[in-house]
Amino acid sequence: MHRIVGVKPGSVAFRHGLVEGDAVLSMGGEPLLDEIDYQALSFPGRVEMELQRTDGRRETVVLIKEEGEPLGLRFDQSMALSPRTCRNKCVFCFIDQMPPGLRESLYVKDDDWRYSLMMGNFVTLTNVSEEEFGRILRRRASPLYVSVHTTDSALRCRMMNNRFAGDLMTRLTRLRDAGIRFHCQIVVCPGCNDGEVLLKTLGELRSLAPAALSAALVPVGLTRWRQGLAELRPFDKAGARELLEGIAAFQEECRRGLGTTFAFPSDEFFCLADRPIPPEDWYEGYPQIENGVGLLRLLESQMEEAREMEEEGREGKTPLEPYTASRTLLIATGVSAAPHLERLTRRFAPPGLTVKVRAVVNHFFGETVTVAGLLTGGDLLEQLPRQLLEEIGADTLLLPGCMLRHEGDRFLDDMTLEEFTRRFPLPVKIVGPSGQDLYDALRGR
């Protein structure tokens, strides 16, 4: 039973007489477990709902509406999705490599297909019972985002330290047969699931197309906090190049046979290999952007669009005059993205502006962690001392917003943005994730 705590005025539910305090017992003859059931069962144009009214009476109401039209109901916490946690102990798990003493939320390992459907989180499907998997099939939960890593049953069990991890291809085939589509993720570990094993995995996933939509390849991330964990090694330049070259023929086959590249290495592979980022159309609409596939290309494309819009006088933004006084901005970022940002700022900085890009080494997690989003306030303060700032002549620091948690107020080491700005000798500006944000920041907007 789920209690209604709000009815939107003028909505379908409002027009059919539902009120705050009513409770929903079932929809379409089925009990409601959670938000997933509610969304699926409220989608048709005719919805039969069994209610318990505020006076205790039971009543069946039939709601007639447009297919897909929201009912306009808000429920109590009984409808909320409490995240299901991971039952694996993957050899590459980043959370297992976190130092102690950080905020609790950073240690939560979610592995919940419902969040995969609603938010695009990647899930292994190892903690999904047969009954629950049947619900996925009935609800046509599509698209899902599946952490594959390998289709070799024995190897997947070993990599995940879970004896139930080996039936993945069976389940993916059942998803395909039910008309459910899915994106795949492969965390590639050198000497483990790369090379011929990777090609076999990609080939078996391709056999499930068009249900299998894409596969993102992400290099394993290793921190300095791996005491007692399985021995793994990171990718280096040669290894990254070998991977890119090793899948090139497979990608070409997919383009010819499926009309899609299908296997998309993350930006980090191109940065490690010192290879150019592919053109925008290669990314096919960026279906794997959350895996870092195409972030750098998207940033550049958005900056190009921002410049075109400014030159045409759109968005109410008139072209700015060149800086009348010498000005120097400092951008701090991770080691991977620094060369790309240097190139972008040379292209898009307005006349009169000097931009210095500083690659900050990650001492907190270890030097093999090179992405900007895992840098800490402590590393920034340590590697951007006053003497360096004076030598550069910088007057403002730009930081990418990905260094802060979702609320925008705290770094991974729990240093608050307020503390950082108080201790840092220059004004600090946080830049949003889009190319428009960076383009505007270079112009003092």
XYZ file of C-alpha atoms in Angstrom:
445
model
C 0.000 0.000 0.000
C 1.366 3.388 -1.046
C -0.082 6.574 0.436
C -0.699 9.550 -1.856
C 0.817 12.736 -0.429
C 0.124 15.068 -3.342
C -2.162 15.389 -6.370
C -1.219 17.872 -9.080
C -4.106 20.268 -9.801
C -5.639 19.627 -13.218
C -3.854 16.283 -13.620
C -5.381 12.957 -14.640
C -5.607 11.857 -11.001
C -7.145 15.198 -9.982
C -9.811 14.955 -12.698
C -10.715 11.438 -11.565
C -11.183 12.421 -7.941
C -8.022 11.088 -6.262
C -7.041 13.074 -3.180
C -4.183 13.328 -0.720
C -4.458 10.568 1.861
C -5.835 7.947 -0.524
C -3.697 4.803 -0.752
C -2.997 2.771 -3.893
C -3.396 -0.974 -3.344
C -2.877 -2.156 -6.917
C -2.786 -1.017 -10.539
C -3.965 -3.145 -13.438
C -4.592 -5.939 -10.963
C -0.949 -5.999 -9.851
C 0.535 -4.846 -6.536
C 3.007 -1.978 -6.713
C 6.494 -2.726 -5.434
C 8.156 0.579 -6.247
C 8.508 3.480 -8.679
C 9.394 1.101 -11.525
C 6.056 -0.690 -11.244
C 4.197 2.605 -10.946
C 5.774 4.056 -14.097
C 5.129 0.894 -16.121
C 1.565 0.295 -14.956
C 0.527 3.947 -15.278
C 1.739 4.204 -18.897
C -1.321 2.809 -20.783
C -4.253 4.970 -21.820
C -6.570 3.054 -19.476
C -5.410 2.496 -15.905
C -7.453 0.508 -13.401
C -6.478 1.430 -9.861
C -7.626 -0.135 -6.598
C -7.684 2.451 -3.816
C -8.213 2.635 -0.106
C -9.948 5.954 0.421
C -9.235 8.270 3.328
C -12.332 6.947 5.143
C -11.122 3.337 4.808
C -13.397 2.331 1.912
C -11.963 0.238 -0.909
C -12.794 1.485 -4.381
C -11.731 0.689 -7.939
C -11.218 3.706 -10.202
C -10.603 3.597 -13.957
C -8.473 6.473 -15.260
C -8.744 7.342 -18.958
C -5.895 9.391 -20.409
C -3.382 9.700 -23.214
C -0.851 6.862 -23.379
C 2.254 7.927 -21.442
C 0.512 10.888 -19.808
C 1.579 11.206 -16.129
C -1.098 10.657 -13.507
C 0.105 13.583 -11.396
C 0.579 11.731 -8.101
C 3.206 12.025 -5.391
C 3.670 9.180 -2.920
C 5.109 8.710 0.544
C 8.510 7.132 1.097
C 7.112 3.631 0.611
C 7.490 4.177 -3.142
C 11.109 5.369 -2.925
C 13.921 3.242 -4.324
C 16.353 2.229 -1.603
C 19.574 1.350 -3.486
C 20.516 -2.315 -3.564
C 24.183 -2.856 -2.884
C 26.801 -4.830 -4.744
C 27.510 -8.459 -3.788
C 30.686 -8.718 -5.860
C 34.251 -8.056 -4.851
C 35.695 -7.145 -8.224
C 39.472 -7.213 -8.510
C 39.400 -3.701 -10.026
C 36.756 -2.117 -7.754
C 37.683 1.530 -7.232
C 35.768 1.810 -3.961
C 37.895 -0.967 -2.453
C 40.912 1.209 -3.296
C 39.668 4.281 -1.423
C 41.579 5.516 1.608
C 39.858 5.322 4.984
C 38.282 8.325 6.645
C 36.347 9.816 3.728
C 32.644 10.672 3.904
C 30.380 7.627 4.134
C 28.568 8.153 0.838
C 31.806 7.536 -1.089
C 31.946 3.927 0.113
C 28.447 2.941 -1.066
C 28.527 0.247 -3.768
C 25.202 0.337 -5.563
C 24.292 -2.413 -8.023
C 20.606 -1.857 -8.716
C 18.935 -2.469 -12.082
C 16.194 0.022 -11.177
C 18.766 2.819 -10.980
C 20.224 1.519 -14.222
C 16.858 2.031 -15.898
C 16.075 5.398 -14.328
C 19.523 6.998 -14.040
C 21.848 5.096 -16.364
C 23.906 3.451 -13.598
C 25.843 0.373 -14.703
C 24.888 -2.917 -13.040
C 26.343 -6.430 -13.069
C 22.986 -8.295 -12.695
C 24.676 -10.705 -10.263
C 22.362 -9.765 -7.380
C 19.144 -10.130 -9.393
C 17.091 -13.187 -8.440
C 15.222 -15.153 -11.100
C 11.959 -13.688 -9.805
C 13.320 -10.156 -10.048
C 14.791 -10.844 -13.483
C 11.311 -11.892 -14.558
C 10.079 -8.481 -13.443
C 12.729 -6.824 -15.644
C 11.382 -8.802 -18.593
C 7.721 -8.057 -17.784
C 8.331 -4.352 -17.292
C 10.338 -4.148 -20.538
C 13.006 -2.219 -18.603
C 14.879 -0.626 -21.481
C 17.545 0.483 -21.992
C 19.667 -1.048 -19.251
C 23.363 -0.373 -18.643
C 25.289 -3.566 -17.941
C 28.779 -3.996 -16.502
C 30.040 -6.889 -18.604
C 33.864 -6.856 -18.295
C 34.062 -10.249 -20.020
C 31.682 -12.816 -21.473
C 34.009 -15.669 -20.480
C 32.009 -17.269 -17.656
C 34.930 -18.579 -15.601
C 36.926 -15.368 -15.984
C 33.951 -13.192 -15.047
C 33.445 -15.232 -11.875
C 37.121 -14.760 -10.988
C 37.197 -11.054 -11.807
C 34.101 -10.417 -9.707
C 34.882 -12.957 -6.997
C 31.313 -14.185 -7.384
C 30.454 -17.744 -8.426
C 27.069 -16.540 -9.725
C 28.578 -14.087 -12.224
C 29.019 -16.564 -15.075
C 25.518 -16.709 -16.566
C 25.651 -13.221 -18.090
C 25.292 -14.207 -21.759
C 22.207 -16.261 -20.929
C 20.614 -13.266 -19.269
C 21.634 -10.835 -22.003
C 20.121 -13.199 -24.559
C 16.868 -13.250 -22.599
C 16.881 -9.452 -22.501
C 17.301 -9.411 -26.274
C 14.487 -11.920 -26.770
C 12.196 -9.737 -24.626
C 12.925 -6.680 -26.763
C 15.054 -5.002 -24.091
C 18.075 -3.027 -25.242
C 21.258 -2.443 -23.284
C 24.559 -0.611 -23.301
C 27.657 -2.446 -22.048
C 30.713 -1.462 -20.040
C 34.059 -3.255 -19.991
C 36.706 -2.251 -17.462
C 39.832 -3.478 -19.232
C 42.659 -4.847 -17.077
C 45.992 -5.490 -18.863
C 46.893 -9.168 -18.895
C 43.438 -10.206 -17.712
C 40.514 -9.404 -20.016
C 42.319 -7.602 -22.840
C 43.731 -8.879 -26.145
C 42.016 -11.935 -27.609
C 39.748 -12.222 -24.567
C 38.484 -8.693 -25.212
C 37.884 -9.396 -28.898
C 35.924 -12.543 -27.992
C 33.841 -10.539 -25.513
C 33.118 -7.838 -28.083
C 32.228 -10.440 -30.692
C 29.744 -12.180 -28.414
C 28.161 -8.873 -27.440
C 27.924 -7.890 -31.109
C 26.000 -11.107 -31.753
C 23.221 -9.668 -29.578
C 22.852 -6.505 -31.671
C 20.675 -4.545 -32.182
C 19.630 -5.242 -28.582
C 23.260 -4.677 -27.580
C 23.606 -0.991 -28.438
C 27.226 -0.207 -27.582
C 30.206 -1.267 -25.491
C 32.415 1.227 -23.667
C 36.018 0.247 -22.947
C 37.429 1.877 -19.824
C 40.998 1.420 -18.534
C 41.255 0.025 -15.027
C 41.820 2.734 -12.435
C 44.384 1.850 -9.774
C 45.123 3.885 -6.656
C 47.980 3.705 -4.168
C 45.594 2.196 -1.605
C 45.587 -1.380 -2.958
C 47.158 -3.140 0.015
C 45.858 -6.718 0.227
C 44.117 -6.570 -3.153
C 44.789 -8.543 -6.325
C 47.875 -7.523 -8.251
C 46.962 -5.485 -11.323
C 48.900 -3.105 -13.514
C 47.684 0.061 -15.208
C 47.726 0.809 -18.916
C 50.737 2.671 -20.260
C 51.232 4.397 -23.604
C 52.221 1.210 -25.432
C 49.341 -0.769 -23.932
C 46.794 1.902 -24.823
C 48.059 2.009 -28.404
C 47.935 -1.773 -28.626
C 44.315 -1.789 -27.478
C 43.241 0.923 -29.935
C 44.986 -0.843 -32.804
C 43.757 -4.273 -31.696
C 40.066 -3.365 -31.925
C 40.281 -1.208 -35.084
C 39.403 -4.054 -37.468
C 36.494 -5.111 -35.235
C 35.165 -1.549 -35.217
C 35.357 -1.372 -39.006
C 33.468 -4.665 -39.306
C 30.764 -3.265 -37.028
C 30.476 -0.089 -39.071
C 30.035 -2.118 -42.258
C 27.733 -4.765 -40.807
C 25.791 -2.904 -38.119
C 26.112 0.732 -39.112
C 27.739 1.551 -35.777
C 31.273 1.543 -34.363
C 29.781 -0.397 -31.399
C 33.016 -0.565 -29.334
C 33.975 2.846 -27.957
C 37.226 3.320 -26.000
C 37.065 6.066 -23.391
C 38.942 9.338 -23.874
C 41.564 8.148 -21.413
C 42.809 5.537 -23.888
C 43.385 8.199 -26.548
C 45.110 10.464 -24.017
C 47.354 7.640 -22.784
C 48.192 6.599 -26.347
C 48.819 10.202 -27.399
C 46.343 9.732 -30.225
C 43.945 12.378 -31.616
C 40.412 12.408 -30.243
C 38.047 11.110 -32.989
C 35.651 13.497 -34.790
C 32.173 14.152 -33.446
C 30.248 11.875 -35.811
C 32.403 8.942 -34.648
C 30.643 9.108 -31.257
C 27.147 8.617 -32.715
C 25.360 10.929 -30.305
C 27.554 10.114 -27.276
C 25.632 7.109 -25.860
C 28.500 6.311 -23.452
C 29.345 9.837 -22.291
C 29.020 8.823 -18.605
C 31.906 6.393 -19.155
C 34.119 9.218 -20.362
C 33.584 8.303 -24.008
C 33.635 11.519 -26.027
C 33.786 14.081 -23.221
C 36.743 15.898 -24.768
C 35.239 15.898 -28.266
C 31.910 17.155 -26.935
C 33.661 19.940 -25.025
C 35.425 21.109 -28.182
C 32.284 20.888 -30.310
C 30.332 22.919 -27.779
C 33.049 25.579 -27.708
C 32.941 25.788 -31.503
C 29.179 26.218 -31.331
C 29.511 28.878 -28.622
C 31.900 30.874 -30.793
C 29.595 30.623 -33.803
C 26.654 31.809 -31.724
C 28.624 34.727 -30.349
C 29.807 35.768 -33.807
C 26.219 35.702 -35.030
C 25.044 37.661 -31.987
C 22.674 34.923 -30.823
C 21.790 34.146 -27.226
C 21.843 37.885 -26.565
C 25.625 37.762 -26.231
C 27.436 40.377 -28.239
C 31.077 39.789 -29.181
C 33.389 41.063 -26.458
C 36.097 43.594 -27.039
C 39.693 42.377 -26.625
C 41.014 42.634 -23.079
C 42.326 46.147 -22.584
C 44.779 45.087 -19.897
C 47.019 42.066 -19.684
C 45.191 39.244 -17.960
C 46.219 35.679 -17.164
C 43.904 32.842 -16.222
C 45.158 29.622 -14.670
C 43.237 26.400 -15.329
C 43.987 23.428 -13.078
C 43.027 20.000 -14.372
C 44.094 16.351 -14.383
C 47.103 14.996 -16.216
C 44.990 13.269 -18.902
C 43.040 16.301 -20.077
C 45.758 18.948 -19.718
C 47.211 18.717 -23.273
C 43.729 18.826 -24.786
C 42.759 21.855 -22.690
C 45.945 23.645 -23.676
C 45.028 23.201 -27.318
C 41.445 24.347 -26.764
C 42.419 27.463 -24.861
C 44.855 28.434 -27.600
C 41.984 28.172 -30.096
C 39.268 29.879 -28.114
C 40.919 32.405 -25.781
C 39.987 35.975 -26.768
C 42.677 38.524 -27.742
C 44.491 39.980 -24.754
C 44.027 36.917 -22.563
C 46.792 34.532 -21.545
C 45.715 31.091 -20.357
C 47.995 28.732 -18.466
C 46.913 25.115 -18.030
C 48.421 23.289 -15.076
C 48.319 19.490 -14.870
C 47.915 18.559 -11.199
C 49.344 15.181 -10.197
C 47.058 13.104 -7.989
C 49.056 12.419 -4.829
C 45.922 11.623 -2.826
C 44.917 8.537 -4.848
C 48.215 7.977 -6.621
C 49.895 9.205 -9.775
C 48.219 6.620 -12.013
C 44.874 8.343 -11.361
C 44.902 11.120 -13.940
C 41.318 12.388 -14.354
C 40.300 15.838 -13.126
C 37.237 14.604 -11.258
C 39.365 12.716 -8.708
C 41.641 15.608 -7.744
C 41.423 16.925 -4.193
C 41.597 20.328 -2.591
C 44.770 19.304 -0.791
C 46.602 18.396 -4.003
C 45.532 21.674 -5.601
C 46.831 23.742 -2.696
C 50.087 21.779 -2.561
C 50.849 22.057 -6.276
C 49.658 25.612 -6.867
C 51.736 27.536 -4.300
C 51.865 31.319 -4.194
C 55.368 31.392 -5.708
C 54.170 29.509 -8.806
C 51.178 31.802 -9.173
C 53.438 34.840 -9.029
C 55.775 33.354 -11.646
C 52.827 32.670 -13.935
C 51.288 36.055 -13.213
C 47.829 34.532 -12.863
C 45.012 36.628 -11.479
C 42.181 34.025 -11.430
C 42.005 30.238 -11.021
C 39.474 28.230 -13.030
C 38.500 24.799 -11.695
C 36.231 22.264 -13.438
C 33.086 21.615 -11.437
C 33.651 17.841 -11.659
C 36.223 18.202 -8.859
C 33.368 18.926 -6.438
C 30.548 16.674 -5.303
C 27.067 17.071 -6.796
C 26.136 19.862 -4.390
C 29.197 21.806 -5.564
C 30.567 22.491 -2.102
C 33.177 19.838 -1.241
C 36.212 18.059 -2.713
C 36.826 14.315 -2.361
C 39.172 14.853 0.584
C 36.292 16.635 2.375
C 37.886 20.065 2.013
C 35.065 22.519 1.441
C 35.127 24.974 -1.423
C 34.808 27.735 1.158
C 37.979 26.565 2.922
C 39.823 26.216 -0.380
C 38.946 29.716 -1.558
C 39.913 31.117 1.839
C 43.354 29.500 1.688
C 44.016 30.077 -2.023
C 45.625 33.445 -2.820
C 43.638 34.130 -6.023
C 39.939 34.421 -6.855
C 38.516 31.005 -7.774
C 35.855 30.394 -10.416
C 34.143 27.015 -10.781
C 33.406 26.182 -14.415
C 30.442 24.031 -15.438
C 30.786 20.906 -17.587
C 29.832 22.252 -21.007
C 31.932 23.896 -23.687
C 29.660 26.938 -23.427
C 30.596 27.202 -19.735
C 34.327 27.157 -20.502
C 33.951 29.528 -23.449
C 32.110 32.022 -21.235
C 34.624 31.626 -18.395
C 37.457 32.565 -20.759
C 35.550 35.773 -21.413
C 34.924 36.680 -17.804
C 31.256 35.775 -17.886
